Short mmCIF file of C-alpha atoms in Angstrom, two decimals:
data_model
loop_
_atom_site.label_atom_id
_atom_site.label_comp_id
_atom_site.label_asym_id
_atom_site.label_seq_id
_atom_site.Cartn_x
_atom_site.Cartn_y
_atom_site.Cartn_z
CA UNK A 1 32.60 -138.89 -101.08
CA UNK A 2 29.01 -137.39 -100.99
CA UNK A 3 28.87 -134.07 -102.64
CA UNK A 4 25.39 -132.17 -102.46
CA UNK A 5 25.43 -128.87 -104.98
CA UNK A 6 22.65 -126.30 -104.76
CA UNK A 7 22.87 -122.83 -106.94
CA UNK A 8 23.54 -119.82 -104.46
CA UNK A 9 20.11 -118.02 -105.16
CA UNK A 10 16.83 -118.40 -106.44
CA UNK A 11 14.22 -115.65 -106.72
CA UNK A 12 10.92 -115.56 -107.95
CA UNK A 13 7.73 -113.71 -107.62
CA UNK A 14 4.70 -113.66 -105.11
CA UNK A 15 1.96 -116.19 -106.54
CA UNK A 16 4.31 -117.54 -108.69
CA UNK A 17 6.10 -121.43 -108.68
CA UNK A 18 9.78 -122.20 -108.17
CA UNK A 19 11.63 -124.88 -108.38
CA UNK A 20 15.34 -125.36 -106.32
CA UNK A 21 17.57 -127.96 -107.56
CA UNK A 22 20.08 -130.28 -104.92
CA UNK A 23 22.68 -132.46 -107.44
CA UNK A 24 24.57 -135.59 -105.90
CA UNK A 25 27.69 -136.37 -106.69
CA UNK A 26 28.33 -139.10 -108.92
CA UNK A 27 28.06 -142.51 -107.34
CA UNK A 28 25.26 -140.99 -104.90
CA UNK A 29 22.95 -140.59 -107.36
CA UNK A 30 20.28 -142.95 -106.04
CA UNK A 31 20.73 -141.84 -102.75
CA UNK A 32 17.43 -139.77 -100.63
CA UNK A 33 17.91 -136.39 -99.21
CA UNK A 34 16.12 -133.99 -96.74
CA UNK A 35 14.86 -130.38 -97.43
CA UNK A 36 14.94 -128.17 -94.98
CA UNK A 37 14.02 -124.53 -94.68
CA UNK A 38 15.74 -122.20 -92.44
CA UNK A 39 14.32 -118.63 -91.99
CA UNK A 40 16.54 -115.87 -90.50
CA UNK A 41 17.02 -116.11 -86.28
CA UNK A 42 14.88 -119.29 -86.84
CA UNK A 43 16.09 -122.97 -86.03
CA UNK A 44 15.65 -125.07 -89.27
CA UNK A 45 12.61 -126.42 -90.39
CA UNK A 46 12.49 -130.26 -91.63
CA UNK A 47 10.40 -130.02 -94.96
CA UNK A 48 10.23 -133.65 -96.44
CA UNK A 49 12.60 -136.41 -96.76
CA UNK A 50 12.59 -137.14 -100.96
CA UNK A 51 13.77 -140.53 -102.48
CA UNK A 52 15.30 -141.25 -105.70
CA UNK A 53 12.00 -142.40 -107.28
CA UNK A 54 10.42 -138.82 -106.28
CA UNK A 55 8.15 -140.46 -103.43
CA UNK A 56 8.43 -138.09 -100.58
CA UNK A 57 8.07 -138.12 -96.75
CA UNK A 58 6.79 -134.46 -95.69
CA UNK A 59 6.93 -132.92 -91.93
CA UNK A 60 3.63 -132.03 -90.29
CA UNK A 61 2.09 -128.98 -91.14
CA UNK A 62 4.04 -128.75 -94.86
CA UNK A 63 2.47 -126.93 -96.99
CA UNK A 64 0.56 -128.45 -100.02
CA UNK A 65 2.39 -126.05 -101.53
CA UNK A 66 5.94 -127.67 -101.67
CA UNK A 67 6.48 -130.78 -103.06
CA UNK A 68 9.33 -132.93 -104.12
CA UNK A 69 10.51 -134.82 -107.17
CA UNK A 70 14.02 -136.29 -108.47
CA UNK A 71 15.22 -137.06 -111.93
CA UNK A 72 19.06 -139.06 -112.25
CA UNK A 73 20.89 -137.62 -109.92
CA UNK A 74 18.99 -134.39 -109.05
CA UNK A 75 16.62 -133.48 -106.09
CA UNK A 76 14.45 -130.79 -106.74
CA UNK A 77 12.04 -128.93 -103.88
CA UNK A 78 8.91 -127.03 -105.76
CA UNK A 79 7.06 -124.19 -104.11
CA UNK A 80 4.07 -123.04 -105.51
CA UNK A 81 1.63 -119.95 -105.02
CA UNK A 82 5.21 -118.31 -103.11
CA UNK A 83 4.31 -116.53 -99.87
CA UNK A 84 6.17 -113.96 -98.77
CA UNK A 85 6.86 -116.48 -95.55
CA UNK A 86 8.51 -118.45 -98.11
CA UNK A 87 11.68 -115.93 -98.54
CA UNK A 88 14.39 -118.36 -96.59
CA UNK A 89 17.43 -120.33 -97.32
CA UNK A 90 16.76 -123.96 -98.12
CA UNK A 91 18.97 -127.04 -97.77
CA UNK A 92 19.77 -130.38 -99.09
CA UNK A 93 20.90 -132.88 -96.76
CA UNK A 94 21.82 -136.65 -97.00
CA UNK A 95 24.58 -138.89 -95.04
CA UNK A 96 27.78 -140.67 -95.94
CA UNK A 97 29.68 -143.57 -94.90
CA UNK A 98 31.75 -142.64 -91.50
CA UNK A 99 28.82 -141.90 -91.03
CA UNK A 100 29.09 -138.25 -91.83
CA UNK A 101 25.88 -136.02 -92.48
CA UNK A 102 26.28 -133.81 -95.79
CA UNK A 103 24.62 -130.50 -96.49
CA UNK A 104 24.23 -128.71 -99.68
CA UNK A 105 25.47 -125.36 -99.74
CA UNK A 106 22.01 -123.90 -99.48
CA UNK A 107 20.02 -121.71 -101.82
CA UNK A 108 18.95 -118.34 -100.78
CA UNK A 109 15.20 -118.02 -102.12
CA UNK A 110 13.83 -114.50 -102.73
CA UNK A 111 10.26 -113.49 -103.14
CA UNK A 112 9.94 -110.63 -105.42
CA UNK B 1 4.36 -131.33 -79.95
CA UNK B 2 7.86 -132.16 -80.36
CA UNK B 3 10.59 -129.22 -78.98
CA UNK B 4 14.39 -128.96 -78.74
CA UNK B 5 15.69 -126.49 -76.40
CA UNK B 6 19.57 -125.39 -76.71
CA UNK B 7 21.57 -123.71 -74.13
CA UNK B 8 25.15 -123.08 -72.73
CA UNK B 9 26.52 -120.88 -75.48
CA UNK B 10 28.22 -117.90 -74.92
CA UNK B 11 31.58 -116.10 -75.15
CA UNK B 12 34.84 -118.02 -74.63
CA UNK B 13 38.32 -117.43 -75.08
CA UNK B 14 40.33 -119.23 -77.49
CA UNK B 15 41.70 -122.29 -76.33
CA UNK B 16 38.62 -122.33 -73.84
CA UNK B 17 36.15 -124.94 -73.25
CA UNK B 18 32.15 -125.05 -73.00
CA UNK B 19 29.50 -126.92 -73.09
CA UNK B 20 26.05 -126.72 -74.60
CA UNK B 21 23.41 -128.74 -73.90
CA UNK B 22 19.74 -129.82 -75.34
CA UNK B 23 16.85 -130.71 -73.87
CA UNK B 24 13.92 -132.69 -75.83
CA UNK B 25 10.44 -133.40 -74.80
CA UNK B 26 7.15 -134.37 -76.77
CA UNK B 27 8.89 -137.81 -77.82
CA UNK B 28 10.14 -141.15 -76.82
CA UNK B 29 13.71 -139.85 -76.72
CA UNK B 30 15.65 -142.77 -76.00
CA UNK B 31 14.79 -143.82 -79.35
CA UNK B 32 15.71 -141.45 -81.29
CA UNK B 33 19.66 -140.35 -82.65
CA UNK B 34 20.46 -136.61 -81.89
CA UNK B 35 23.09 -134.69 -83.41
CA UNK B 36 24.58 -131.60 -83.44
CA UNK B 37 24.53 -128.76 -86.28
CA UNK B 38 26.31 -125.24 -86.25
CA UNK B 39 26.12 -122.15 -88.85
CA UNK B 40 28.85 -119.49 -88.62
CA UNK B 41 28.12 -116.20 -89.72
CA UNK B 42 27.51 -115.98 -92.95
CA UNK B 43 28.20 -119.33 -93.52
CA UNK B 44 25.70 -122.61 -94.23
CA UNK B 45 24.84 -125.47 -92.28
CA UNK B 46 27.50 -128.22 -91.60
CA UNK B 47 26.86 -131.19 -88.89
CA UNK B 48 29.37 -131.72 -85.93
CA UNK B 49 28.34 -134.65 -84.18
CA UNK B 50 25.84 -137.49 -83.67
CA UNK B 51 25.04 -139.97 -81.02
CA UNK B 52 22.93 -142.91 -81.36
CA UNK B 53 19.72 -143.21 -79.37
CA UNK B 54 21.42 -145.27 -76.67
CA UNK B 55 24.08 -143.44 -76.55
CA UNK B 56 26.33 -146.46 -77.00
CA UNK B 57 27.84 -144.46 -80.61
CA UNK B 58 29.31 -141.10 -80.91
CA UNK B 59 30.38 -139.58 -84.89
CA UNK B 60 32.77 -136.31 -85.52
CA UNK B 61 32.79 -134.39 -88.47
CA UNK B 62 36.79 -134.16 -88.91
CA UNK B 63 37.03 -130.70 -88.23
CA UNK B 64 35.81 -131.02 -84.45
CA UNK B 65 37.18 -135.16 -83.97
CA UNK B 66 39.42 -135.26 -81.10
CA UNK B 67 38.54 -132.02 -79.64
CA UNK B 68 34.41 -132.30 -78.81
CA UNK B 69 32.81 -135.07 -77.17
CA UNK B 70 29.46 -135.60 -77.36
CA UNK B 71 27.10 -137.44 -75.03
CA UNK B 72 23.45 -137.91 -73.77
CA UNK B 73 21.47 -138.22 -70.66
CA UNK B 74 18.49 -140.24 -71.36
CA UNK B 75 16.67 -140.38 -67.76
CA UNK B 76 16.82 -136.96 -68.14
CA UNK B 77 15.82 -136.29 -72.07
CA UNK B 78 19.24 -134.06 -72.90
CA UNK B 79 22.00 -134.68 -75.07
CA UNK B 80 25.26 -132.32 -74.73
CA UNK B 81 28.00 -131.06 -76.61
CA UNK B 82 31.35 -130.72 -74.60
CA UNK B 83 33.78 -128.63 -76.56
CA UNK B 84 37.54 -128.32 -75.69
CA UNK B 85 40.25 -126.28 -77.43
CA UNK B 86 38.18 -124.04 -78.98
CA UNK B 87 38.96 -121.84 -81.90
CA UNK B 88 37.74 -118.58 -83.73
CA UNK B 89 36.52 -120.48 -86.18
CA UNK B 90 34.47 -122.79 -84.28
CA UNK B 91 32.16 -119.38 -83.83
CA UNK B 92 28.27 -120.21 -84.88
CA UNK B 93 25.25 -120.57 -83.83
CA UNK B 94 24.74 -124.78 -82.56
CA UNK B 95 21.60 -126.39 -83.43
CA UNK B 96 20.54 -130.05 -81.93
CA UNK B 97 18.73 -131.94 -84.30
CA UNK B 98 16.92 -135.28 -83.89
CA UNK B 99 16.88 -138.36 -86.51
CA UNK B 100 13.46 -138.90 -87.76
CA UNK B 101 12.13 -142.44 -88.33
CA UNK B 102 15.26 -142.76 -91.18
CA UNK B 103 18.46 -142.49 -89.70
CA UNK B 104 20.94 -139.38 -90.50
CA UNK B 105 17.66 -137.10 -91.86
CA UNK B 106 16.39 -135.23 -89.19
CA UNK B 107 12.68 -134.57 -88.88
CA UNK B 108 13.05 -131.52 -85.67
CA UNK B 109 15.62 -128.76 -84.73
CA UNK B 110 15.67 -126.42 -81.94
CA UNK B 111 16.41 -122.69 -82.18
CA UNK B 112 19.90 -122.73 -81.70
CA UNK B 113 22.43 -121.14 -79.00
CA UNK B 114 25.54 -118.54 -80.15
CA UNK B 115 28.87 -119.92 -79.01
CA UNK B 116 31.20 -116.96 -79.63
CA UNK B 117 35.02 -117.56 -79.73
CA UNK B 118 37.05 -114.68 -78.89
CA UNK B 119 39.78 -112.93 -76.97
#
């Protein structure tokens, strides 16, 4: 069964980089994900779909400033030059057989 | 420019029933999968339900099988969730979500609508 781990929090400063890690559970580990960002009293936000090989789909009007890249069995989600905008929880999401759509915990991300 | 557009939620008694609904526009939406994501407070994301783009297959996570049904109305762009037996726990805020050009990742979500379960 697809497991998708993310740490609880992140935090990192304005103008800075940061980089939020999604882990698949063993077995999965070759398997694509989605990022999304979800901002408070806001519907999600689709950010990019990102493959095992670290090519990555991203939704219009993404940023330059977030980019995706794998290694093994982690996803990770990069944001650089961090807004203040940018302060938002942020999930990993992927599908299993059934089907049945997995989410990551999420990782609360906060701009300092 | 691609929208989703939730409503129907509000406050129901346990045990109650009610059903939310979604309407999309700015795409070809017969072909396109929809599903259905909720958040309780305080809580993260976890998906409820899909339907294909015909309509012709229907998925449950396990903790809503057997008590919602979803469906879709494609003349009319709107998919629905039709929720029986409700519980406290079922409590959130109910996305719809739309598959992008890869099945199961979607690519658009709408703002959401509260269902609130409660005596």
């Amino acid at each position: 069964q697809l497991v998708l781990t993310q740490s609880p929090s992140a935090s990192a400063s304005l103008g800075a980089s940061v980089k939020l890690t999604c882990t698949l559970s063993s077995a999965h580990t070759y398997d694509a994900i989605a990022w999304h960002q979800h901002q408070p009293e806001r519907g999600p936000r689709y950010l990019m779909k990102l493959n095992s090989d670290g090519s990555h789909i991203k939704g219009g009007g993404i940023p330059d400033r977030f980019s995706g890249s794998s290694s093994g069995a982690e996803r990770y989600l990069t944001i650089s030059d961090l807004q203040s905008e940018d302060e938002a929880d942020y999930y990993c999401q992927s599908w299993d057989t059934g089907p049945q759509v997995i989410f990551g915990g999420g990782t609360k991300l906060t701009v300092l | 420019e691609v929208q989703l557009l939730e409503s129907g939620g509000g406050l129901v008694q346990p045990g109650g029933s009610l059903t939310v609904s979604c309407t999309g526009s700015g795409f070809i939406f017969n072909n396109y999968g929809m599903s259905w994501v909720r958040q309780a407070p305080g809580k993260g994301l976890e998906w409820v339900s899909g339907v294909s783009a015909n309509g012709n297959w229907t998925h449950y996570a396990d903790s809503v099988k057997g008590r919602f049904t979803v469906s879709r109305d494609n003349s009319k762009n709107m998919v629905y969730l039709q929720m029986n037996g409700l519980r406290a726990d079922d409590t959130a805020v109910y996305y719809c979500a739309k598959d992008g050009p890869y099945l199961w990742y979607f690519d658009y979500w709408g703002r959401g609508t509260l269902v609130h379960v409660s005596s």
